[in-house]
mmCIF file of C-alpha atoms and ligand atoms in Angstrom:
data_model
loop_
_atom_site.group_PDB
_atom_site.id
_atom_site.type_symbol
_atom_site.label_atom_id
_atom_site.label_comp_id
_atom_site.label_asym_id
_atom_site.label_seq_id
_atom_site.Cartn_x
_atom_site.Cartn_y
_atom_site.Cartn_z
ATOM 1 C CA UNK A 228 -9.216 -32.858 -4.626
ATOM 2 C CA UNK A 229 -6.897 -29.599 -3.689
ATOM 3 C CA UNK A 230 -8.651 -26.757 -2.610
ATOM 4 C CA UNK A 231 -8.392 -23.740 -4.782
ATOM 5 C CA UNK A 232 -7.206 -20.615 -3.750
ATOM 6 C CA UNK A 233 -9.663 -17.680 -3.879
ATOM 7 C CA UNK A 234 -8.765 -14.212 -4.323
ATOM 8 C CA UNK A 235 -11.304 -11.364 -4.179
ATOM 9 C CA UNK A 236 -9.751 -7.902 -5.705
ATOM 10 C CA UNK A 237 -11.249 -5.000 -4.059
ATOM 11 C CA UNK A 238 -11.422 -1.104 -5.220
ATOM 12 C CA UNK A 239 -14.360 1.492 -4.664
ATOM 13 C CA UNK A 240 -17.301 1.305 -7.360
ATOM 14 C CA UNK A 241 -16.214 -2.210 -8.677
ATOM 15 C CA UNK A 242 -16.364 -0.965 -12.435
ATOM 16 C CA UNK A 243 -12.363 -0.008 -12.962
ATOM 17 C CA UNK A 244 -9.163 -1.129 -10.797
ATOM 18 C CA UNK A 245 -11.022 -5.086 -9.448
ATOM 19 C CA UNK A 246 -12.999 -6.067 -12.363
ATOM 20 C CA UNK A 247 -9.519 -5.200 -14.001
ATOM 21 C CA UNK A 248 -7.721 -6.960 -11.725
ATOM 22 C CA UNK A 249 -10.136 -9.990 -11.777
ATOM 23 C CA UNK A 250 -9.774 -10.403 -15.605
ATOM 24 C CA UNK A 251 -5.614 -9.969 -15.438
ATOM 25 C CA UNK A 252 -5.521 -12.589 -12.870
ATOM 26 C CA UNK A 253 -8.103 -14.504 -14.807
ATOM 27 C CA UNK A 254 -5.865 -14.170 -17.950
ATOM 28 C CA UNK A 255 -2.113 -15.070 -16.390
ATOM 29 C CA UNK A 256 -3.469 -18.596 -14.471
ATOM 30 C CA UNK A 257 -5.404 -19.349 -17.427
ATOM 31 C CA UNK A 258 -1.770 -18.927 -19.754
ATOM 32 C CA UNK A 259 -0.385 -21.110 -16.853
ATOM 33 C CA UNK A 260 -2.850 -23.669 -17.127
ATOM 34 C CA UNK A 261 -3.500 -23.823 -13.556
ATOM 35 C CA UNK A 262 -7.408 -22.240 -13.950
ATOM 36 C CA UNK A 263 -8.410 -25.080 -11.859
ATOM 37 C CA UNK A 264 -6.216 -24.236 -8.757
ATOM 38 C CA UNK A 265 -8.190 -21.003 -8.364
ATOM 39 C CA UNK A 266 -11.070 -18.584 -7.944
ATOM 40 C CA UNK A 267 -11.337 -15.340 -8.580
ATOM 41 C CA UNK A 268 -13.644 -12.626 -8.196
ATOM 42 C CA UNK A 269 -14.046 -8.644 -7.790
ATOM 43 C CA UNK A 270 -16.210 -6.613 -5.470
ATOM 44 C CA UNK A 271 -16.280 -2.767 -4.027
ATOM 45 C CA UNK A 272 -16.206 -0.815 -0.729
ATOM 46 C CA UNK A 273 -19.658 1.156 -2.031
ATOM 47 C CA UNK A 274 -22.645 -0.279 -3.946
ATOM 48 C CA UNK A 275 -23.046 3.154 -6.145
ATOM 49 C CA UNK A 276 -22.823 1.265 -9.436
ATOM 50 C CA UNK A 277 -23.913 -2.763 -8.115
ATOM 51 C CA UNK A 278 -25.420 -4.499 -10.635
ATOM 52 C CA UNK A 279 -23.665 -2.256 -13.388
ATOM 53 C CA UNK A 280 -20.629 -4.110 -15.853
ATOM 54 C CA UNK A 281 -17.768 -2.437 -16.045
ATOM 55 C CA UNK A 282 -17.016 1.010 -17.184
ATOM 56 C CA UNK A 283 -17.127 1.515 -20.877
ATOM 57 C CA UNK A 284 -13.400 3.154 -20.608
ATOM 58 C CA UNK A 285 -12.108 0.242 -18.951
ATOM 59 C CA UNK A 286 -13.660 -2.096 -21.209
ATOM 60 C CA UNK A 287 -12.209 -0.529 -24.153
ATOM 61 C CA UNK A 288 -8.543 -0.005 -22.702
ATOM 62 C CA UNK A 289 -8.363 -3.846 -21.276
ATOM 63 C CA UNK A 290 -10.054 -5.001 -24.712
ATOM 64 C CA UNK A 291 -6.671 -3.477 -26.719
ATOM 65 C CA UNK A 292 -4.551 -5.840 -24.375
ATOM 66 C CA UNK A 293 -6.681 -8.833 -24.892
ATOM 67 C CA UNK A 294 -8.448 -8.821 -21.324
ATOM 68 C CA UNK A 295 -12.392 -9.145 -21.575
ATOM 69 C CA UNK A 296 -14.041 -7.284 -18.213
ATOM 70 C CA UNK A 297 -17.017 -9.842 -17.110
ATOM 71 C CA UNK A 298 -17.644 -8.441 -13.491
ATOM 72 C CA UNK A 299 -21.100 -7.122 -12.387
ATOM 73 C CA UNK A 300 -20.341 -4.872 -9.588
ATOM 74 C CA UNK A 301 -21.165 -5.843 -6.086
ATOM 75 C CA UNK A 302 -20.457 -4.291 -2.585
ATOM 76 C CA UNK A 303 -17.840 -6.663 -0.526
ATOM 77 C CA UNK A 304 -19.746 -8.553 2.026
ATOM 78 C CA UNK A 305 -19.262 -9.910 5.896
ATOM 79 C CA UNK A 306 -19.351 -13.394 4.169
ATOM 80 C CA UNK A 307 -16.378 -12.514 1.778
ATOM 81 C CA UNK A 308 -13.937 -12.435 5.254
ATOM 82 C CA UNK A 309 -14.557 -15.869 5.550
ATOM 83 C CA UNK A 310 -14.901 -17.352 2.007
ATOM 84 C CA UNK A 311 -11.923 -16.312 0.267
ATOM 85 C CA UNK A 312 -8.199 -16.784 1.166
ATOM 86 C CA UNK A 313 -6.808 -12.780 0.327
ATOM 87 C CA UNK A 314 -8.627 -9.684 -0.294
ATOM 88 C CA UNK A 315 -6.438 -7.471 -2.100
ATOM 89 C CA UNK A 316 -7.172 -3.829 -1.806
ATOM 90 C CA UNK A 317 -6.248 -1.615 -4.839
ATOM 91 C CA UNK A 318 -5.434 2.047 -2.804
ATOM 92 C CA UNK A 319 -4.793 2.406 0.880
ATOM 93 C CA UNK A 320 -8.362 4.001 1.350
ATOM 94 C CA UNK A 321 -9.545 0.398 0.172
ATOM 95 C CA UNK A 322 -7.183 -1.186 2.656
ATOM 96 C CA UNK A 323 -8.106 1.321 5.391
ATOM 97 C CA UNK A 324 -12.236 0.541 4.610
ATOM 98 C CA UNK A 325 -11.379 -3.419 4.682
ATOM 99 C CA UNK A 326 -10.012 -2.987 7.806
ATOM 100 C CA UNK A 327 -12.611 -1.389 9.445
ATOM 101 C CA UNK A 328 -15.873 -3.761 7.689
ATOM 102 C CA UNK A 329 -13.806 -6.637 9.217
ATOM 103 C CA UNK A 330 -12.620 -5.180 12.715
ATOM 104 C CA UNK A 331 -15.053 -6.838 14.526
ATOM 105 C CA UNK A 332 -14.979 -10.547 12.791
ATOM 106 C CA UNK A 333 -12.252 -13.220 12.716
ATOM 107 C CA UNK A 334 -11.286 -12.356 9.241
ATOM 108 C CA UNK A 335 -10.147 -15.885 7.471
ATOM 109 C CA UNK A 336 -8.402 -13.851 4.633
ATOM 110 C CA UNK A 337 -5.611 -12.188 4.703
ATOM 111 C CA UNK A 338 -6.191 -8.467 3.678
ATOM 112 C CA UNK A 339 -3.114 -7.133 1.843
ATOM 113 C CA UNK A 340 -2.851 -4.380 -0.727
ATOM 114 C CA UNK A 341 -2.111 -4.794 -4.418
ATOM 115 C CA UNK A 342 0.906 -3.241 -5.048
ATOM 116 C CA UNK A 343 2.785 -4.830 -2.511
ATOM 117 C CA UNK A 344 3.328 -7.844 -4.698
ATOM 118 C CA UNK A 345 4.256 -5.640 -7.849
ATOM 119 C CA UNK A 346 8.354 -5.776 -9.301
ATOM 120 C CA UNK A 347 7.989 -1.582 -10.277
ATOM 121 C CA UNK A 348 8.218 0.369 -7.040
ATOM 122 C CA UNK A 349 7.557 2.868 -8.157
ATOM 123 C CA UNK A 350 3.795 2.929 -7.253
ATOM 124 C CA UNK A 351 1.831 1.726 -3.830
ATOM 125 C CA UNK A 352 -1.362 2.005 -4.839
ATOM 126 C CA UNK A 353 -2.984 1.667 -8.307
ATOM 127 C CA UNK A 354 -4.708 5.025 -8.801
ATOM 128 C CA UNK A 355 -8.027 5.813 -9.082
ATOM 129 C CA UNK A 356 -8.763 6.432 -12.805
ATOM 130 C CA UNK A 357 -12.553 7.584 -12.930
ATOM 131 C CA UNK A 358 -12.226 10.725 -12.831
ATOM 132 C CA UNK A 359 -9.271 11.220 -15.419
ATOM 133 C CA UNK A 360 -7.564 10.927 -19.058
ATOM 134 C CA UNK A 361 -6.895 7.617 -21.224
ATOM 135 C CA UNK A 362 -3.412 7.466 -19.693
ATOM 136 C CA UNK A 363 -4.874 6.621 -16.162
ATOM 137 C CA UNK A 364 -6.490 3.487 -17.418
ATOM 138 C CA UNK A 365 -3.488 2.528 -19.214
ATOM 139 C CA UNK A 366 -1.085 3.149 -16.295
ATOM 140 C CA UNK A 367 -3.614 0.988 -14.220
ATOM 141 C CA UNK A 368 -3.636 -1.929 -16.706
ATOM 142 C CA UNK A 369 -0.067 -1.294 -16.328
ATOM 143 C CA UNK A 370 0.418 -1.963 -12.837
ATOM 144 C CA UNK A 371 -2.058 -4.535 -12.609
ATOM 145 C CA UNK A 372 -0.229 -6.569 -15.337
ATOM 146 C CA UNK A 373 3.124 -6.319 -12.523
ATOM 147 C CA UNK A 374 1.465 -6.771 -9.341
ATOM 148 C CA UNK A 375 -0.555 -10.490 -10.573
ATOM 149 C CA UNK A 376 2.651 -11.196 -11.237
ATOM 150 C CA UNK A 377 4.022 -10.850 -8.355
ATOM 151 C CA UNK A 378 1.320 -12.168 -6.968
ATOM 152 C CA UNK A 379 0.664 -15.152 -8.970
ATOM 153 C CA UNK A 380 4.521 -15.684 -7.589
ATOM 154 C CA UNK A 381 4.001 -15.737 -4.151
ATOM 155 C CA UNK A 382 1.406 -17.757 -4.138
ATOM 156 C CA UNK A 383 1.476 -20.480 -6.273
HETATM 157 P P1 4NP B 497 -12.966 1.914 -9.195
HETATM 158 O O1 4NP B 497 -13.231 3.384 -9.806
HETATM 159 O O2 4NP B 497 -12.955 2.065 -7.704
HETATM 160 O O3 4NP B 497 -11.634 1.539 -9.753
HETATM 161 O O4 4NP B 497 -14.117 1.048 -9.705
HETATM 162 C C1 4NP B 497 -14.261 4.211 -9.344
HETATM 163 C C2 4NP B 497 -15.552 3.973 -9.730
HETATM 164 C C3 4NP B 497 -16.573 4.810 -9.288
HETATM 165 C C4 4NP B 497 -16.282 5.880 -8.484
HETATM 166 C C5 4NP B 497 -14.966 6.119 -8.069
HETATM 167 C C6 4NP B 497 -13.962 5.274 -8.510
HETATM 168 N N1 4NP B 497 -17.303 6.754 -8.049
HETATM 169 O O5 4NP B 497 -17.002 7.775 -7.403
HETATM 170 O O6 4NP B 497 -18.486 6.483 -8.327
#
């Protein structure tokens, strides 16, 4: 049997950017067919809001593209270094707070940041929207919808 890949999408609370990213991803391998191949899951830097689904903004902007948000938010763990294959960080403060959890284990994953697989260039980071308008969910479903993408094309 092949081993799947697993891909856990990181951001702060785990109620916007990952549990968006998780149910993109989700969406694009499903439309491939290749479900099987992989496993996907979300987490956060803080555990603020673990146990918590989604935030209700979120929900409603993914829900107009078709994208249903099923995360329960959970702080990334030591044990997520070694389980999955990439952890994708959503800004570079995510990136920067990966780095550190895992600077003193042999990290199996390979830590890289989300918009370095997305076609617009326009963007390196997928902005926080939790504190802001409609349009900052939208832009983030935006540049989500790129980077898996991008990064369903790399590693498939
Ligand atoms: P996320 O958004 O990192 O995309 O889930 C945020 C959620 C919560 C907070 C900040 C950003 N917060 O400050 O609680």
């Amino acid at each position: 049997m092949m081993e799947k890949t697993k891909i856990l999408f990181v951001c702060l609370g785990n109620i916007c950017r990952s549990p968006s990213a998780e149910a993109v991803m989700k969406n694009l391998i499903y439309k491939k067919g290749e479900e099987k191949r992989f496993e996907i899951d979300s987490a956060g830097i803080i555990s603020a809001h673990e146990g918590r689904p989604a935030d209700s903004r979120m929900q409603t902007h993914a829900k107009k593209r078709g994208y249903k948000l099923t995360s329960i938010s959970r702080p990334v763990s030591l044990d997520d270094f070694n389980y999955f294959d990439y952890i994708i960080g959503m800004d570079n403060q995510n990136m920067a707070d990966l780095k550190s959890l895992s600077s003193n284990i042999n990290s199996h994953a390979k830590i890289v940041r989300m918009m370095d697989f997305a076609y617009d260039s326009n963007y390196d980071e997928v902005p926080d929207p939790y504190y802001g308008g409609a349009a900052g969910f939208e832009l983030v479903l935006d540049l989500l919808e790129d980077a898996c993408e991008g990064l369903y094309s790399s590693i498939k």
